[in-house]
CSV table of C-alpha atoms in Angstrom, one decimal:
chain,number,residue,atom,x,y,z
F,946,MET,CA,26.8,15.7,11.2
F,947,GLY,CA,29.2,18.0,9.4
F,948,ILE,CA,29.0,21.5,7.8
F,949,LEU,CA,29.0,20.1,4.4
F,950,ASP,CA,25.8,17.6,5.1
F,951,ASN,CA,24.0,20.5,6.8
F,952,PHE,CA,24.8,22.7,3.9
F,953,GLU,CA,23.4,19.7,1.3
F,954,LYS,CA,20.3,19.4,3.6
F,955,GLY,CA,19.9,23.3,3.6
F,956,LEU,CA,20.1,23.4,-0.4
F,957,GLU,CA,17.4,20.3,-0.4
F,958,ARG,CA,15.2,22.4,1.4
F,959,ALA,CA,15.5,25.3,-0.9
F,960,VAL,CA,15.3,23.2,-4.0
F,961,ASN,CA,12.3,21.2,-2.9
F,962,GLY,CA,10.7,24.6,-1.5
F,963,ALA,CA,11.0,26.0,-5.0
F,964,PHE,CA,9.4,23.0,-6.8
F,965,ALA,CA,6.4,23.1,-4.4
F,966,LYS,CA,6.0,26.9,-5.3
F,967,THR,CA,6.4,26.3,-9.1
F,968,PHE,CA,4.7,23.3,-9.8
F,969,LYS,CA,0.9,23.4,-8.4
F,970,SER,CA,-0.1,20.3,-9.9
F,971,GLY,CA,1.1,18.6,-6.9
F,972,VAL,CA,2.8,15.3,-6.1
F,973,GLN,CA,2.4,12.3,-8.4
F,974,PRO,CA,2.3,8.6,-7.4
F,975,VAL,CA,5.6,8.2,-9.4
F,976,GLU,CA,7.4,10.7,-6.9
F,977,ILE,CA,6.2,9.0,-4.1
F,978,THR,CA,7.8,5.8,-5.4
F,979,SER,CA,11.3,7.7,-5.9
F,980,ALA,CA,11.2,9.1,-2.5
F,981,LEU,CA,10.7,5.6,-1.1
F,982,ARG,CA,13.5,4.4,-3.0
F,983,ARG,CA,15.7,6.9,-2.0
F,984,GLU,CA,14.5,6.6,1.6
F,985,LEU,CA,15.5,2.7,1.4
F,986,ASP,CA,18.9,3.5,0.0
F,987,THR,CA,19.6,6.2,2.6
F,988,LYS,CA,18.6,3.9,5.8
F,989,ALA,CA,19.7,0.6,4.5
F,990,ALA,CA,22.3,-0.6,7.3
F,991,VAL,CA,25.2,-3.2,6.6
F,992,VAL,CA,24.7,-5.8,9.6
F,993,SER,CA,27.1,-8.2,7.9
F,994,ARG,CA,28.5,-9.4,4.7
F,995,ASP,CA,25.5,-11.3,3.7
F,996,ARG,CA,22.9,-9.2,5.5
F,997,ILE,CA,21.7,-5.3,4.8
F,998,LEU,CA,18.9,-4.4,6.8
F,999,ALA,CA,16.2,-1.9,5.4
F,1000,PRO,CA,13.2,0.1,7.2
F,1001,ASN,CA,10.1,-1.8,6.5
F,1002,ARG,CA,7.5,1.0,7.9
F,1003,PHE,CA,6.9,4.1,6.1
F,1004,THR,CA,4.6,7.0,6.7
F,1005,VAL,CA,4.2,9.3,3.7
F,1006,ARG,CA,3.4,12.7,4.9
F,1007,LEU,CA,1.6,15.0,2.2
F,1008,ALA,CA,0.0,18.4,2.0
F,1009,GLN,CA,-3.7,18.3,2.5
F,1010,ALA,CA,-4.7,18.5,-1.2
F,1011,ASP,CA,-2.1,15.8,-2.2
F,1012,PHE,CA,-3.1,13.7,0.6
F,1013,ARG,CA,-6.9,13.8,-0.5
F,1014,ARG,CA,-5.8,12.9,-4.2
F,1015,MET,CA,-3.7,10.2,-3.2
F,1016,THR,CA,-6.3,8.5,-0.7
F,1017,ASP,CA,-9.2,8.8,-3.3
F,1018,LEU,CA,-6.7,6.1,-5.7
F,1019,GLY,CA,-8.0,3.8,-2.9
F,1020,PRO,CA,-6.0,0.9,-1.5
F,1021,ALA,CA,-4.7,-0.2,-4.8
F,1022,LEU,CA,-2.0,2.8,-4.4
F,1023,ILE,CA,-0.6,1.2,-1.2
F,1024,ASP,CA,-0.5,-2.0,-3.0
F,1025,GLU,CA,1.6,-0.7,-5.5
F,1026,LEU,CA,3.8,1.2,-3.5
F,1027,SER,CA,4.4,-1.7,-1.1
F,1028,GLN,CA,5.3,-4.0,-4.0
F,1029,LEU,CA,7.6,-1.5,-5.5
F,1030,VAL,CA,9.3,-1.2,-2.3
F,1031,GLN,CA,9.8,-4.9,-2.0
F,1032,GLN,CA,11.0,-5.3,-5.6
F,1033,HIS,CA,13.7,-2.5,-5.0
F,1034,ALA,CA,14.7,-4.1,-1.7
F,1035,SER,CA,15.1,-7.3,-3.6
F,1036,SER,CA,17.0,-6.1,-6.5
F,1037,GLN,CA,19.5,-4.3,-3.8
F,1038,GLY,CA,19.8,-7.4,-1.6
F,1039,TYR,CA,18.0,-5.4,1.2
F,1040,GLN,CA,16.1,-7.7,3.9
F,1041,PHE,CA,13.4,-6.4,6.4
F,1042,THR,CA,12.6,-7.5,10.0
F,1043,GLY,CA,8.9,-7.7,9.1
F,1044,VAL,CA,6.0,-6.8,6.9
F,1045,VAL,CA,6.1,-3.8,4.8
F,1046,THR,CA,3.8,-1.1,5.7
F,1047,ILE,CA,3.0,2.3,4.1
F,1048,THR,CA,0.7,4.7,5.4
F,1049,LEU,CA,-0.4,8.1,3.9
F,1050,ALA,CA,-0.6,11.0,6.5
F,1051,ASN,CA,-2.1,14.6,6.0
F,1052,ASP,CA,0.6,17.1,7.3
F,1053,PRO,CA,-0.6,20.6,7.4
F,1054,GLY,CA,2.9,22.0,7.8
F,1055,LEU,CA,3.8,20.9,4.2
F,1056,SER,CA,3.1,22.7,0.9
F,1057,GLU,CA,1.6,21.3,-1.8
F,1058,GLY,CA,4.0,19.3,-4.1
F,1059,MET,CA,6.1,18.2,-1.2
F,1060,VAL,CA,6.5,14.5,0.2
F,1061,GLN,CA,8.1,13.7,3.7
F,1062,ILE,CA,9.2,10.1,4.2
F,1063,ASP,CA,9.2,8.9,7.7
F,1064,SER,CA,10.7,5.4,8.3
F,1065,SER,CA,11.7,2.8,10.9
F,1066,SER,CA,12.5,-1.1,11.3
F,1067,VAL,CA,9.8,-3.0,13.5
F,1068,ASN,CA,10.0,-6.7,13.8
F,1069,GLY,CA,6.6,-8.3,13.8
F,1070,SER,CA,4.8,-11.5,12.2
F,1071,VAL,CA,3.0,-11.4,9.1
F,1072,ALA,CA,-0.6,-12.4,8.6
F,1073,TRP,CA,-1.7,-13.1,5.1
F,1074,THR,CA,-5.3,-11.6,4.8
F,1075,PRO,CA,-7.6,-12.1,1.8
F,1076,VAL,CA,-9.6,-9.1,0.7
F,1077,VAL,CA,-11.6,-7.7,-2.1
F,1078,ASP,CA,-11.3,-4.3,-3.7
F,1079,ILE,CA,-14.9,-3.1,-5.3
F,1080,ASN,CA,-15.3,0.4,-6.6
F,1081,GLY,CA,-12.4,1.8,-4.7
F,1082,HIS,CA,-13.4,0.4,-1.4
F,1083,ARG,CA,-11.5,-2.5,0.1
F,1084,HIS,CA,-13.6,-5.4,2.1
F,1085,GLN,CA,-11.7,-7.7,4.4
F,1086,LEU,CA,-13.2,-11.5,4.0
F,1087,VAL,CA,-13.4,-12.7,7.7
F,1088,LYS,CA,-15.7,-15.6,7.2
F,1089,SER,CA,-15.2,-18.9,5.2
F,1090,ARG,CA,-17.9,-18.0,2.9
F,1091,THR,CA,-18.6,-14.3,1.7
F,1092,VAL,CA,-21.8,-13.7,-0.3
F,1093,ILE,CA,-21.7,-10.8,-2.7
F,1094,GLY,CA,-25.0,-9.3,-4.3
F,1095,ARG,CA,-27.3,-6.2,-4.0
F,1096,GLY,CA,-29.4,-7.8,-1.6
F,1097,SER,CA,-29.4,-6.5,1.7
F,1098,ASP,CA,-28.7,-10.3,3.1
F,1099,ALA,CA,-25.3,-10.2,1.4
F,1100,ASP,CA,-22.4,-10.2,3.3
F,1101,ILE,CA,-20.9,-7.6,0.8
F,1102,THR,CA,-23.9,-5.3,-0.7
F,1103,ILE,CA,-23.3,-3.6,-4.0
F,1104,ASP,CA,-25.2,-1.0,-5.7
F,1105,ASP,CA,-25.6,-2.7,-9.1
F,1106,THR,CA,-28.9,-3.5,-10.7
F,1107,GLY,CA,-27.3,-5.9,-12.9
F,1108,THR,CA,-26.7,-8.2,-10.3
F,1109,SER,CA,-28.6,-10.7,-8.3
F,1110,ARG,CA,-29.5,-10.3,-4.7
F,1111,ARG,CA,-27.0,-13.2,-3.9
F,1112,HIS,CA,-24.9,-13.1,-7.1
F,1113,VAL,CA,-21.5,-14.9,-6.0
F,1114,GLU,CA,-19.7,-16.0,-3.1
F,1115,ILE,CA,-16.1,-16.5,-2.2
F,1116,ILE,CA,-15.0,-19.3,-0.2
F,1117,TRP,CA,-11.5,-19.2,1.8
F,1118,ASP,CA,-10.4,-22.4,3.7
F,1119,GLY,CA,-7.2,-20.0,5.4
F,1120,ALA,CA,-5.0,-20.9,2.0
F,1121,ARG,CA,-6.8,-21.0,-1.2
F,1122,ALA,CA,-10.0,-19.1,-2.3
F,1123,GLN,CA,-12.7,-20.0,-4.6
F,1124,VAL,CA,-15.5,-18.1,-6.6
F,1125,ARG,CA,-19.0,-19.7,-7.2
F,1126,ASP,CA,-21.8,-18.4,-8.9
F,1127,LEU,CA,-24.8,-18.6,-6.5
F,1128,GLY,CA,-27.3,-18.9,-9.9
F,1129,SER,CA,-27.5,-15.3,-10.7
F,1130,THR,CA,-29.7,-14.1,-13.7
F,1131,ASN,CA,-27.0,-12.8,-15.8
F,1132,GLY,CA,-24.0,-14.7,-14.8
F,1133,SER,CA,-20.6,-14.2,-13.5
F,1134,GLN,CA,-17.1,-13.7,-15.3
F,1135,LEU,CA,-13.5,-14.4,-13.9
F,1136,ASN,CA,-10.7,-12.8,-15.8
F,1137,GLY,CA,-13.2,-12.2,-18.9
F,1138,SER,CA,-14.4,-15.7,-19.1
F,1139,PRO,CA,-17.7,-17.3,-18.0
F,1140,VAL,CA,-17.6,-19.0,-14.4
F,1141,LYS,CA,-19.4,-21.3,-12.6
F,1142,GLN,CA,-16.8,-22.0,-9.9
F,1143,ALA,CA,-13.4,-22.0,-10.1
F,1144,ILE,CA,-9.9,-21.1,-8.2
F,1145,LEU,CA,-9.2,-17.7,-7.1
F,1146,GLU,CA,-5.7,-16.7,-7.6
F,1147,PRO,CA,-4.4,-13.4,-6.3
F,1148,ASP,CA,-5.4,-10.3,-8.5
F,1149,SER,CA,-8.1,-12.6,-10.3
F,1150,VAL,CA,-11.0,-9.9,-11.4
F,1151,ILE,CA,-14.8,-11.2,-11.1
F,1152,THR,CA,-17.2,-9.5,-13.0
F,1153,ILE,CA,-20.8,-9.6,-12.0
F,1154,GLY,CA,-23.3,-7.1,-13.7
F,1155,ARG,CA,-21.2,-3.8,-14.2
F,1156,THR,CA,-19.1,-4.4,-11.1
F,1157,SER,CA,-15.3,-5.7,-11.0
F,1158,ILE,CA,-14.4,-7.3,-8.0
F,1159,VAL,CA,-10.8,-7.6,-7.4
F,1160,PHE,CA,-9.5,-10.5,-5.2
F,1161,ARG,CA,-6.1,-10.0,-3.0
F,1162,VAL,CA,-4.4,-11.7,-0.7
F,1163,VAL,CA,-2.4,-8.9,1.2
F,1164,ALA,CA,0.4,-9.1,4.0
F,1165,GLN,CA,-0.5,-7.3,7.2
F,1166,ALA,CA,1.4,-7.0,10.3
F,1167,GLY,CA,0.6,-9.3,13.1
F,1168,THR,CA,1.2,-8.7,16.7
F,1169,GLU,CA,4.3,-7.3,17.2
F,1170,ARG,CA,6.9,-9.4,19.2
F,1171,SER,CA,7.7,-8.1,22.6
F,1172,GLU,CA,11.6,-8.3,21.4
F,1173,ALA,CA,11.0,-6.0,19.1
F,1174,ARG,CA,13.6,-3.3,19.2
F,1175,ARG,CA,12.8,0.5,20.0
F,1176,VAL,CA,13.3,2.4,17.0
F,1177,ASP,CA,16.0,4.7,17.5
F,1178,GLU,CA,15.5,8.4,17.4
F,1179,SER,CA,18.3,8.7,14.5
F,1180,THR,CA,16.0,6.6,12.4
F,1181,GLN,CA,13.1,9.1,12.5
F,1182,ARG,CA,13.0,12.2,10.3
F,1183,HIS,CA,13.3,15.4,12.3
F,1184,ASP,CA,14.2,17.8,9.8
F,1185,MET,CA,13.4,18.3,6.3
F,1186,GLY,CA,15.9,15.7,5.1
F,1187,GLY,CA,12.7,13.5,4.1
F,1188,PHE,CA,11.7,15.9,1.8
F,1189,TRP,CA,11.2,15.2,-1.9
F,1190,GLY,CA,9.6,17.4,-4.6
F,1191,PRO,CA,8.1,16.8,-7.9
F,1192,ASN,CA,10.6,15.5,-10.7
F,1193,THR,CA,10.3,17.4,-14.0
């Protein structure tokens, strides 16, 4: 790294530090998105004429207050960030060595309003997993039939007096999903229309009582293969180069 690079990084540290002190509202999701895009562009490496590799594992480090606000948004935030990373990579012609994973981390060394992105490239298999998001909580569907309702004998219990004890079930055959109303008192809706039984597409919304259930199929990292390369120290952030402050 040359003297100019050191100067630019020092300037970036000073600018981000000023942002953190001036803008007390903290980090916004759009600023995390911008930081992830820049991290992709910075770390993308040309392997051959038609192959540009980009990191696929990201750790978003935040100050405690920002970390708490972002985690309160629930798993939908990580889904959105992951989709945006993949969209940016596709538009730039980047390729990944494995599934994209994004993790939020509380970093006590950061001031509110600052973000640090650590990234690496990790080989691994991809496992597609069905989940439902209910009131900000994510539930993985581990059975072929998952019953949802307010009863204690339901697989997923919800606190909603407008639902039956066993209201609906989600059927998963390993590739496709269906929703089936279990003879509930108040009925069920799928994307705003009454439903008895129907195929579930990703991001479908099931409504029972006052509760919305969002069905998703998410990519998760499988067992990493033994040949997965070690992450070179140069791919990790050990300085302030990964900091991004609020945009104004």
